[in-house]
CSV table of N, CA and C in Angstrom, one decimal:
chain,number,residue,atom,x,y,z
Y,255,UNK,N,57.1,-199.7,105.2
Y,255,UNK,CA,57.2,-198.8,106.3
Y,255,UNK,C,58.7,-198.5,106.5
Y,256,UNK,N,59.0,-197.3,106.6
Y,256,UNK,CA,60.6,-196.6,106.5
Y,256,UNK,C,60.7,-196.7,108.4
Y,257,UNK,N,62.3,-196.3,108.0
Y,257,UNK,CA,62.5,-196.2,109.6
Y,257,UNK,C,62.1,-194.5,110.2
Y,258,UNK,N,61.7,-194.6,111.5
Y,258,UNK,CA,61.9,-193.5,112.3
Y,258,UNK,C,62.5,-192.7,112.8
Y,259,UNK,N,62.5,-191.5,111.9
Y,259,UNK,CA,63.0,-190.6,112.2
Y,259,UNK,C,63.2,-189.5,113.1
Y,260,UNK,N,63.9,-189.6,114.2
Y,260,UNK,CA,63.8,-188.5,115.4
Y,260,UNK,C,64.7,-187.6,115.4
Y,261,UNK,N,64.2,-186.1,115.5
Y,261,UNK,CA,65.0,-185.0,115.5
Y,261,UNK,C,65.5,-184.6,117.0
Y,262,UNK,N,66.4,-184.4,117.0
Y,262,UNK,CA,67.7,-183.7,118.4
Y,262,UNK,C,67.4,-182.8,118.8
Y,263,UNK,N,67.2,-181.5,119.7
Y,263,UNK,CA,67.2,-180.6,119.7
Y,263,UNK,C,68.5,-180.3,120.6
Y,264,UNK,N,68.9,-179.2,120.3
Y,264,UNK,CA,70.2,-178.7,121.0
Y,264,UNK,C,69.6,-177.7,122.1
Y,265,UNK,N,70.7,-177.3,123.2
Y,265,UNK,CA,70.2,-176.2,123.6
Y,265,UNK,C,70.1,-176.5,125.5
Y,266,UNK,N,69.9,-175.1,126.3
Y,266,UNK,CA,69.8,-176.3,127.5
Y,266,UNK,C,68.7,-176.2,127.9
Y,267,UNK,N,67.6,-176.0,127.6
Y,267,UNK,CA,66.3,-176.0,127.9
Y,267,UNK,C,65.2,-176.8,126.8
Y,268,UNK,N,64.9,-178.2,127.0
Y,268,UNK,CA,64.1,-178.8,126.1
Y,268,UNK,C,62.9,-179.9,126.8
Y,269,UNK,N,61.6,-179.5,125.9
Y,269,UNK,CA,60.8,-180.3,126.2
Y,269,UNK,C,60.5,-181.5,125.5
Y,270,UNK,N,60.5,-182.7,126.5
Y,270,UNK,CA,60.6,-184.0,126.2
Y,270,UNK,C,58.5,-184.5,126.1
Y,271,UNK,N,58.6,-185.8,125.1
Y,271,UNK,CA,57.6,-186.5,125.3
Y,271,UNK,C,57.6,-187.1,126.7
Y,272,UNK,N,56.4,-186.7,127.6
Y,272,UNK,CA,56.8,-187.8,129.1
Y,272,UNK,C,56.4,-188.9,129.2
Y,273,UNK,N,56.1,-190.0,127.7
Y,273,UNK,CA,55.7,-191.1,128.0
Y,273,UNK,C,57.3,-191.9,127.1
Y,274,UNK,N,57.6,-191.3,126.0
Y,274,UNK,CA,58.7,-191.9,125.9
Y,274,UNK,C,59.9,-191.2,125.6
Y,275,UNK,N,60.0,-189.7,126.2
Y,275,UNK,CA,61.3,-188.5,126.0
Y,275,UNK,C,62.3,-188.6,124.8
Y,276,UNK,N,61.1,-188.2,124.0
Y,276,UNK,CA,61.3,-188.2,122.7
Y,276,UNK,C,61.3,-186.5,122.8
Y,277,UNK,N,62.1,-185.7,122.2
Y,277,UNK,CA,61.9,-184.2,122.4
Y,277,UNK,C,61.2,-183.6,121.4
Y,278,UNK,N,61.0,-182.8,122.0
Y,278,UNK,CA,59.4,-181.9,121.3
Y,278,UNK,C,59.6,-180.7,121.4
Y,279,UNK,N,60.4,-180.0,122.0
Y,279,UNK,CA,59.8,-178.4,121.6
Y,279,UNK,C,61.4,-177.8,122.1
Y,280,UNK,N,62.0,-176.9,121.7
Y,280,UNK,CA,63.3,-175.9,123.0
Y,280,UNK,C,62.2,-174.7,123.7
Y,281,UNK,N,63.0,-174.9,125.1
Y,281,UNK,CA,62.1,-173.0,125.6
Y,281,UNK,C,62.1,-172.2,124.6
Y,282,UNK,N,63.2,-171.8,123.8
Y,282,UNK,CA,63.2,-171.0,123.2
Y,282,UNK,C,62.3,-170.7,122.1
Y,283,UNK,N,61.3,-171.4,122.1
Y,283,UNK,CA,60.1,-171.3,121.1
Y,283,UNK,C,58.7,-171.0,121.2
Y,284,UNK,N,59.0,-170.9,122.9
Y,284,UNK,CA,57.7,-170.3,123.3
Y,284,UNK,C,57.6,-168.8,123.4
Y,285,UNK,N,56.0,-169.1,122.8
Y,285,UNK,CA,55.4,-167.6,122.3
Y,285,UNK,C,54.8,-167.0,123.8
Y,286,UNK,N,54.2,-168.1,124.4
Y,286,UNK,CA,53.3,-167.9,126.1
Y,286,UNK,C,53.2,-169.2,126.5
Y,287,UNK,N,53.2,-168.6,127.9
Y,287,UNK,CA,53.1,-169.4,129.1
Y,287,UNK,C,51.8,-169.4,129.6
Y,288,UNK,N,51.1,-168.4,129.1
Y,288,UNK,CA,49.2,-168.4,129.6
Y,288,UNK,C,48.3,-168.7,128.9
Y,289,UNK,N,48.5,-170.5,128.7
Y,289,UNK,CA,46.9,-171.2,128.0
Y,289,UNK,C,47.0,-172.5,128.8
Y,290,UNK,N,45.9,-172.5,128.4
Y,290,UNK,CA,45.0,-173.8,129.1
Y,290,UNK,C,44.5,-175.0,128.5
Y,291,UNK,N,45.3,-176.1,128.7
Y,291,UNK,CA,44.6,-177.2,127.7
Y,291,UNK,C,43.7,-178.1,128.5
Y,292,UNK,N,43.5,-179.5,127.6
Y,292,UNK,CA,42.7,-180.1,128.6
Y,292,UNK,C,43.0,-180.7,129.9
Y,293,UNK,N,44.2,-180.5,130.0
Y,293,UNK,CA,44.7,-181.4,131.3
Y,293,UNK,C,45.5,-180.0,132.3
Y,294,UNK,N,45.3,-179.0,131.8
Y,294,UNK,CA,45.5,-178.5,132.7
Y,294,UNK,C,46.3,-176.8,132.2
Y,295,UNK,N,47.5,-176.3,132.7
Y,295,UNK,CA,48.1,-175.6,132.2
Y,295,UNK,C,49.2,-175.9,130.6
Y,296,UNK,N,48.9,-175.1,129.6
Y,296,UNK,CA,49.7,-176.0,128.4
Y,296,UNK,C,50.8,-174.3,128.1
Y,297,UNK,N,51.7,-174.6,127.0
Y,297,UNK,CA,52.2,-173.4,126.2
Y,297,UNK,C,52.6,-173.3,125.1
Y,298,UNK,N,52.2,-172.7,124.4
Y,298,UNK,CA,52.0,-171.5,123.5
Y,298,UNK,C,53.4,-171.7,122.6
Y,299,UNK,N,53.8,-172.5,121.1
Y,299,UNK,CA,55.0,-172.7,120.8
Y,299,UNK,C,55.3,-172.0,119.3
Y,300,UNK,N,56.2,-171.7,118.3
Y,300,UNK,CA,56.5,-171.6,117.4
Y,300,UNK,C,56.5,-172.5,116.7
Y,301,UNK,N,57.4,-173.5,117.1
Y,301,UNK,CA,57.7,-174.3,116.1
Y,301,UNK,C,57.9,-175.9,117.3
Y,302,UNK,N,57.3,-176.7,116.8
Y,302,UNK,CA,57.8,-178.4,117.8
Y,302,UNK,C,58.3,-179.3,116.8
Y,303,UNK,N,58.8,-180.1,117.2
Y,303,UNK,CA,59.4,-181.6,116.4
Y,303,UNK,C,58.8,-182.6,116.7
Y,304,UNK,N,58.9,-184.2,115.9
Y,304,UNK,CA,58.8,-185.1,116.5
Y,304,UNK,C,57.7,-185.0,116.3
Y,305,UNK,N,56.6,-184.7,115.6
Y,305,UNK,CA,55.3,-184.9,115.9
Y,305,UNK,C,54.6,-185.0,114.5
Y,306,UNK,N,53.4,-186.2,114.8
Y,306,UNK,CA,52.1,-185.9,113.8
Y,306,UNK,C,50.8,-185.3,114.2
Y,307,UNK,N,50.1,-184.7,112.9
Y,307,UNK,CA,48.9,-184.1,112.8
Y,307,UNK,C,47.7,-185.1,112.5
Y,308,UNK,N,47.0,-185.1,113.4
Y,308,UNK,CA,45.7,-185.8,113.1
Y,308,UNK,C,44.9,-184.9,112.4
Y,309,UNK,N,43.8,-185.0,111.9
Y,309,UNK,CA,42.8,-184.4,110.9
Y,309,UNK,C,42.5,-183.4,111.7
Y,310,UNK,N,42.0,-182.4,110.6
Y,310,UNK,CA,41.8,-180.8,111.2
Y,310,UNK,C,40.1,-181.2,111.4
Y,311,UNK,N,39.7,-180.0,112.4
Y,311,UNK,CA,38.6,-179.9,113.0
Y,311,UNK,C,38.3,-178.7,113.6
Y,312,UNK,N,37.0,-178.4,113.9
Y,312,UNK,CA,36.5,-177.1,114.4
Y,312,UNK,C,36.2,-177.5,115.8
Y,313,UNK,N,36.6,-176.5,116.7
Y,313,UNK,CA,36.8,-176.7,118.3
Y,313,UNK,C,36.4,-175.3,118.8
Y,314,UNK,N,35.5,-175.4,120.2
Y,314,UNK,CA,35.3,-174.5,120.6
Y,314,UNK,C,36.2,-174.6,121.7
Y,315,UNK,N,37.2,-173.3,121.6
Y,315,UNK,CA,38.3,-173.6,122.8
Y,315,UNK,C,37.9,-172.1,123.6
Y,316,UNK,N,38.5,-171.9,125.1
Y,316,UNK,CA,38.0,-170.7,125.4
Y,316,UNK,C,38.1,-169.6,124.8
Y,317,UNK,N,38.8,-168.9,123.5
Y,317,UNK,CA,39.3,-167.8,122.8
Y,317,UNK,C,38.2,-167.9,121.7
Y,318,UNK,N,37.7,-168.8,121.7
Y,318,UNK,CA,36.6,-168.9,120.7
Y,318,UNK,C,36.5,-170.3,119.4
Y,319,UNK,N,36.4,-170.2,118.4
Y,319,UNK,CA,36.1,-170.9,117.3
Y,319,UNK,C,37.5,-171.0,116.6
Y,320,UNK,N,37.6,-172.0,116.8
Y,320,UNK,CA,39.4,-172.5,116.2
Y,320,UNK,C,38.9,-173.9,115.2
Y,321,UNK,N,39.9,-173.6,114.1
Y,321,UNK,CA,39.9,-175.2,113.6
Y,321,UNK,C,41.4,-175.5,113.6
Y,322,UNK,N,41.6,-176.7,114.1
Y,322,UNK,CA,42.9,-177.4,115.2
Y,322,UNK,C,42.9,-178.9,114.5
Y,323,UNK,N,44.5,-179.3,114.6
Y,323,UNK,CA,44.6,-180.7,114.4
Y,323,UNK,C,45.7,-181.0,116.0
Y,324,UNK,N,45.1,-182.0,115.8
Y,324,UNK,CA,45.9,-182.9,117.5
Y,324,UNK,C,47.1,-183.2,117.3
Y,325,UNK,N,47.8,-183.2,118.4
Y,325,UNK,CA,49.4,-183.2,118.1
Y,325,UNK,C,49.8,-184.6,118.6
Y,326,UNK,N,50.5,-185.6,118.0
Y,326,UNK,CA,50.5,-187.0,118.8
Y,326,UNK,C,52.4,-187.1,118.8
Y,327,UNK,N,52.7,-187.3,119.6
Y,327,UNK,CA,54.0,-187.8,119.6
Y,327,UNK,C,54.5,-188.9,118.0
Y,328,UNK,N,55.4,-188.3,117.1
Y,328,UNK,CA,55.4,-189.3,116.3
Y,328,UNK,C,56.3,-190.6,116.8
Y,329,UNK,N,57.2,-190.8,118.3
Y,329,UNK,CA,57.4,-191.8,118.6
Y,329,UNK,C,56.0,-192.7,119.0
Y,330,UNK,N,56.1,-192.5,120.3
Y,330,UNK,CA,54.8,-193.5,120.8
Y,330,UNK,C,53.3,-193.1,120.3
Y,331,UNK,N,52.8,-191.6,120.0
Y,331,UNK,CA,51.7,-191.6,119.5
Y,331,UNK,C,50.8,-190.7,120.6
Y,332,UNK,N,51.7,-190.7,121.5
Y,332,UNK,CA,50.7,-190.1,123.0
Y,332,UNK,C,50.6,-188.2,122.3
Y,333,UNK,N,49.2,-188.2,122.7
Y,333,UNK,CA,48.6,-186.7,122.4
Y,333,UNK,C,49.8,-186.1,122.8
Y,334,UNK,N,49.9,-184.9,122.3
Y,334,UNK,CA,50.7,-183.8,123.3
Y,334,UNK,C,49.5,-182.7,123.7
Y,335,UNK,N,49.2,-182.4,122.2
Y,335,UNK,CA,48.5,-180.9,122.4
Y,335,UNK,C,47.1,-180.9,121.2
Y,336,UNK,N,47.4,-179.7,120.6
Y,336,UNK,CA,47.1,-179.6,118.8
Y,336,UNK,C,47.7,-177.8,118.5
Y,337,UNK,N,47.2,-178.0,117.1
Y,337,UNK,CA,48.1,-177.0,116.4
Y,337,UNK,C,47.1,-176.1,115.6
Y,338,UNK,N,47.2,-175.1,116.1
Y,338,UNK,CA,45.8,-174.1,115.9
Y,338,UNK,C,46.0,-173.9,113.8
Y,339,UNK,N,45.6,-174.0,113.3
Y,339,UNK,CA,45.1,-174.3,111.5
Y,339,UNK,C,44.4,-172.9,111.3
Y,340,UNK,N,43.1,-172.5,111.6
Y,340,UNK,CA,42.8,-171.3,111.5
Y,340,UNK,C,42.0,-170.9,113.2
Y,341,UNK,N,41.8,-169.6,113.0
Y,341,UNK,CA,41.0,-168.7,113.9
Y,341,UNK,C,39.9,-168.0,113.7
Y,342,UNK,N,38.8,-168.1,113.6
Y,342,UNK,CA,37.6,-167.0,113.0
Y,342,UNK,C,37.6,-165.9,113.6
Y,343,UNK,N,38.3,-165.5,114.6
Y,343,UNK,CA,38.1,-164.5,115.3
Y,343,UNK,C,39.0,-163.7,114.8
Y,344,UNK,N,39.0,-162.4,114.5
Y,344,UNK,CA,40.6,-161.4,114.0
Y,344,UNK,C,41.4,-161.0,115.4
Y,345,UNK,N,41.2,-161.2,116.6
Y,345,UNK,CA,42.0,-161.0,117.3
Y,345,UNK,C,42.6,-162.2,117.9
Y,346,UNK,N,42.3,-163.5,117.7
Y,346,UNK,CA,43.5,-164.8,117.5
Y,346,UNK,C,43.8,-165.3,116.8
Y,347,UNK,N,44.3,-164.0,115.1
Y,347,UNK,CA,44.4,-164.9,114.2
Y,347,UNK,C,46.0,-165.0,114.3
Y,348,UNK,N,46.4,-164.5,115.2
Y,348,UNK,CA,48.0,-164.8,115.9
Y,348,UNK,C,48.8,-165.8,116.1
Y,349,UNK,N,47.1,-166.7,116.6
Y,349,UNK,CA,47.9,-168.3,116.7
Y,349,UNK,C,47.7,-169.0,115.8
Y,350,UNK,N,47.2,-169.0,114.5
Y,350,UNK,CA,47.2,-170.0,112.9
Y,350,UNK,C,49.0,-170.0,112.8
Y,351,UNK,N,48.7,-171.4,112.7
Y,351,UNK,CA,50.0,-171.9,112.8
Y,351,UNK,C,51.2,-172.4,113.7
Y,352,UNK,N,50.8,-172.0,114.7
Y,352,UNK,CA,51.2,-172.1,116.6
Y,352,UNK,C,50.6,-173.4,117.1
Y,353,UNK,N,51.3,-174.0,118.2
Y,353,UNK,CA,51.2,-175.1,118.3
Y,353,UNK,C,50.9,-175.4,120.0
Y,354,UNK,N,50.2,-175.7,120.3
Y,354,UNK,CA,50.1,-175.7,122.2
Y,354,UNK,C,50.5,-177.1,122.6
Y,355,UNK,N,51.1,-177.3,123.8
Y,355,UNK,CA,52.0,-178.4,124.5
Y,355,UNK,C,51.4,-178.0,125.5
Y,356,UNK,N,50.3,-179.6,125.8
Y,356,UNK,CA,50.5,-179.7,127.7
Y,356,UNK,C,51.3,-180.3,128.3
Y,357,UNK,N,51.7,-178.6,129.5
Y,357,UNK,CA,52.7,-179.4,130.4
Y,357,UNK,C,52.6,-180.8,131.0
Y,358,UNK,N,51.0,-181.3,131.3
Y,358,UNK,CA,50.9,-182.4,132.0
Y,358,UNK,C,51.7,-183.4,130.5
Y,359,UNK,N,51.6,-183.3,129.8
Y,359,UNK,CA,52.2,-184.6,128.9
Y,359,UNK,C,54.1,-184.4,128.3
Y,360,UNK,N,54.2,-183.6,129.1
Y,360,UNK,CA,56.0,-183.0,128.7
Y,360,UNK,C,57.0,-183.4,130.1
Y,361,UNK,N,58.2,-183.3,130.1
Y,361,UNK,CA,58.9,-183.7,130.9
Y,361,UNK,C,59.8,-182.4,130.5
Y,362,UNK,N,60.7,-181.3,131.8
Y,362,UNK,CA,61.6,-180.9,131.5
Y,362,UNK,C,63.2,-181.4,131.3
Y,363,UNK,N,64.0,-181.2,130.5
Y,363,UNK,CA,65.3,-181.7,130.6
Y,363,UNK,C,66.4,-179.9,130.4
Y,364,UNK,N,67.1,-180.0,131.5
Y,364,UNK,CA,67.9,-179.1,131.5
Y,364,UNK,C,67.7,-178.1,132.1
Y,365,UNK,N,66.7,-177.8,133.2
Y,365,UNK,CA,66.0,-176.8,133.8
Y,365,UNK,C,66.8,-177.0,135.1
């Protein structure tokens, strides 16, 4: 087993892991501010860091029929979100490849 590699993000707006503030995402990467995850209000990213993929799956989320893998903090392991893989629908196939973060599992730094 290699060592742990954690990426920096620059910038003054960055979202942290809030179990061990390990950074995860810059504002500047959000695509939207209006989705809904399990815990509550989440958003809508381009691109995140720091993170593994759990196995892909088919999920009925409110937009419809998604297949998604879960996003786990690669420090501690704590869920963040998941990361939309495909869309069956042709009007969310927008988000294949996009990544959702719940706020309840993020911490702001620099806000």
């Amino acid at each position: 087993m290699g060592r742990l590699y954690i990426e920096t993000l620059s910038g003054p707006k960055i979202f942290k892991c809030r179990c061990c503030k390990v950074d995860s995402a810059s504002h500047d990467n959000i695509v939207s501010k209006n989705f809904q995850g399990r815990y509550g209000k989440a958003y809508l990213f381009r691109t995140v860091v720091n993170i593994s993929l759990g196995p892909p799956e088919e999920r009925y989320l409110m937009s419809g029929l998604h297949t998604v893998n879960d996003i786990y903090c690669s420090s501690c392991q704590q869920i963040l979100g998941w990361r939309y893989e495909k869309a069956y629908e042709e009007s969310q196939k927008y988000k294949e490849g996009l990544y959702i973060l719940e706020k309840e599992r993020l911490l702001k730094e620099g806000w």
